[in-house]
Amino acid sequence: MRIITHTCPTCGTIVSANELESNRVMKCPGLQCDDVLKFTDLPPEDRAFFLENIEQYEL
């Protein structure tokens, strides 16, 4: 299992790929940050790996 994350370019908050995938579009959870984060912000290779192995990432 790989740990796949995305870092908000504005505040540096780290969000997991499974959180991005489940919401697809979400407001950054960082304090006082209004950026919108998307599953498509992940590199294509990471998105493909995540979707091909989604059962490993289910809680």
Tab-separated table of N, CA, C and O in Angstrom, residues 1-6 14-26 39 42 46 50-51 53-59:
chain	number	residue	atom	x	y	z
A	1	MET	N	0.843	-1.180	0.000
A	1	MET	CA	0.000	0.000	0.000
A	1	MET	C	0.884	1.236	0.000
A	1	MET	O	1.831	1.325	0.762
A	2	ARG	N	0.568	2.174	-0.862
A	2	ARG	CA	1.272	3.453	-0.914
A	2	ARG	C	0.449	4.500	-0.192
A	2	ARG	O	-0.774	4.468	-0.226
A	3	ILE	N	1.123	5.417	0.435
A	3	ILE	CA	0.434	6.552	1.035
A	3	ILE	C	0.419	7.660	-0.007
A	3	ILE	O	1.469	8.128	-0.436
A	4	ILE	N	-0.771	8.045	-0.422
A	4	ILE	CA	-0.927	9.062	-1.461
A	4	ILE	C	-1.592	10.272	-0.825
A	4	ILE	O	-2.672	10.165	-0.252
A	5	THR	N	-0.919	11.406	-0.918
A	5	THR	CA	-1.437	12.635	-0.324
A	5	THR	C	-1.304	13.793	-1.307
A	5	THR	O	-0.588	13.709	-2.299
A	6	HIS	N	-1.996	14.863	-0.969
A	6	HIS	CA	-1.893	16.111	-1.729
A	6	HIS	C	-1.674	17.234	-0.720
A	6	HIS	O	-2.313	17.260	0.328
A	14	ILE	N	-1.951	18.848	4.484
A	14	ILE	CA	-1.856	17.597	3.741
A	14	ILE	C	-3.192	16.867	3.840
A	14	ILE	O	-3.739	16.694	4.922
A	15	VAL	N	-3.696	16.430	2.680
A	15	VAL	CA	-4.965	15.722	2.598
A	15	VAL	C	-4.710	14.383	1.916
A	15	VAL	O	-3.979	14.309	0.930
A	16	SER	N	-5.318	13.319	2.428
A	16	SER	CA	-5.123	11.987	1.858
A	16	SER	C	-5.930	11.811	0.573
A	16	SER	O	-6.966	12.444	0.375
A	17	ALA	N	-5.442	10.924	-0.280
A	17	ALA	CA	-6.117	10.658	-1.549
A	17	ALA	C	-7.512	10.092	-1.330
A	17	ALA	O	-8.439	10.439	-2.066
A	18	ASN	N	-7.685	9.243	-0.310
A	18	ASN	CA	-9.018	8.681	-0.106
A	18	ASN	C	-10.017	9.751	0.325
A	18	ASN	O	-11.190	9.686	-0.014
A	19	GLU	N	-9.570	10.766	1.033
A	19	GLU	CA	-10.454	11.877	1.400
A	19	GLU	C	-10.817	12.685	0.154
A	19	GLU	O	-11.969	13.051	-0.047
A	20	LEU	N	-9.844	12.935	-0.699
A	20	LEU	CA	-10.114	13.662	-1.947
A	20	LEU	C	-11.030	12.866	-2.863
A	20	LEU	O	-11.933	13.421	-3.486
A	21	GLU	N	-10.819	11.564	-2.944
A	21	GLU	CA	-11.631	10.735	-3.827
A	21	GLU	C	-13.069	10.659	-3.337
A	21	GLU	O	-14.005	10.733	-4.131
A	22	SER	N	-13.261	10.548	-2.052
A	22	SER	CA	-14.626	10.420	-1.540
A	22	SER	C	-15.414	11.716	-1.694
A	22	SER	O	-16.624	11.695	-1.867
A	23	ASN	N	-14.728	12.849	-1.640
A	23	ASN	CA	-15.404	14.139	-1.785
A	23	ASN	C	-15.305	14.710	-3.194
A	23	ASN	O	-16.109	15.549	-3.577
A	24	ARG	N	-14.301	14.328	-3.953
A	24	ARG	CA	-13.985	14.818	-5.301
A	24	ARG	C	-13.643	16.303	-5.336
A	24	ARG	O	-12.691	16.689	-5.978
A	25	VAL	N	-14.415	17.131	-4.654
A	25	VAL	CA	-14.116	18.562	-4.535
A	25	VAL	C	-14.404	18.939	-3.097
A	25	VAL	O	-15.465	18.641	-2.566
A	26	MET	N	-13.426	19.568	-2.440
A	26	MET	CA	-13.627	19.932	-1.040
A	26	MET	C	-12.870	21.204	-0.702
A	26	MET	O	-11.861	21.528	-1.330
A	39	PHE	N	-9.834	15.935	-6.438
A	39	PHE	CA	-9.180	14.657	-6.700
A	39	PHE	C	-8.277	14.780	-7.925
A	39	PHE	O	-7.207	14.194	-7.981
A	42	LEU	N	-4.391	15.539	-7.883
A	42	LEU	CA	-3.359	14.511	-7.745
A	42	LEU	C	-2.752	14.220	-9.114
A	42	LEU	O	-3.449	14.291	-10.129
A	46	ASP	N	-0.823	8.816	-9.639
A	46	ASP	CA	-1.352	8.566	-8.301
A	46	ASP	C	-2.855	8.295	-8.348
A	46	ASP	O	-3.348	7.407	-7.648
A	50	PHE	N	-4.445	4.746	-7.208
A	50	PHE	CA	-5.462	4.758	-6.158
A	50	PHE	C	-6.731	4.053	-6.629
A	50	PHE	O	-7.269	3.191	-5.938
A	51	LEU	N	-7.217	4.411	-7.797
A	51	LEU	CA	-8.465	3.835	-8.300
A	51	LEU	C	-8.328	2.346	-8.615
A	51	LEU	O	-9.266	1.573	-8.432
A	53	ASN	N	-6.463	0.302	-6.989
A	53	ASN	CA	-6.254	-0.406	-5.719
A	53	ASN	C	-7.137	0.150	-4.610
A	53	ASN	O	-6.771	0.118	-3.437
A	54	ILE	N	-8.298	0.631	-4.967
A	54	ILE	CA	-9.157	1.337	-4.012
A	54	ILE	C	-9.520	0.480	-2.794
A	54	ILE	O	-9.689	1.009	-1.694
A	55	GLU	N	-9.620	-0.839	-2.979
A	55	GLU	CA	-9.974	-1.699	-1.837
A	55	GLU	C	-8.925	-1.642	-0.730
A	55	GLU	O	-9.255	-1.836	0.444
A	56	GLN	N	-7.696	-1.341	-1.046
A	56	GLN	CA	-6.647	-1.210	-0.027
A	56	GLN	C	-6.842	0.047	0.827
A	56	GLN	O	-6.337	0.118	1.931
A	57	TYR	N	-7.547	1.023	0.315
A	57	TYR	CA	-7.680	2.316	0.981
A	57	TYR	C	-9.004	2.485	1.720
A	57	TYR	O	-9.250	3.523	2.305
A	58	GLU	N	-9.863	1.476	1.654
A	58	GLU	CA	-11.148	1.573	2.356
A	58	GLU	C	-10.932	1.377	3.848
A	58	GLU	O	-10.139	0.543	4.270
A	59	LEU	N	-11.651	2.146	4.630
A	59	LEU	CA	-11.561	2.032	6.086
A	59	LEU	C	-12.626	1.129	6.621
A	59	LEU	O	-13.664	0.969	6.154
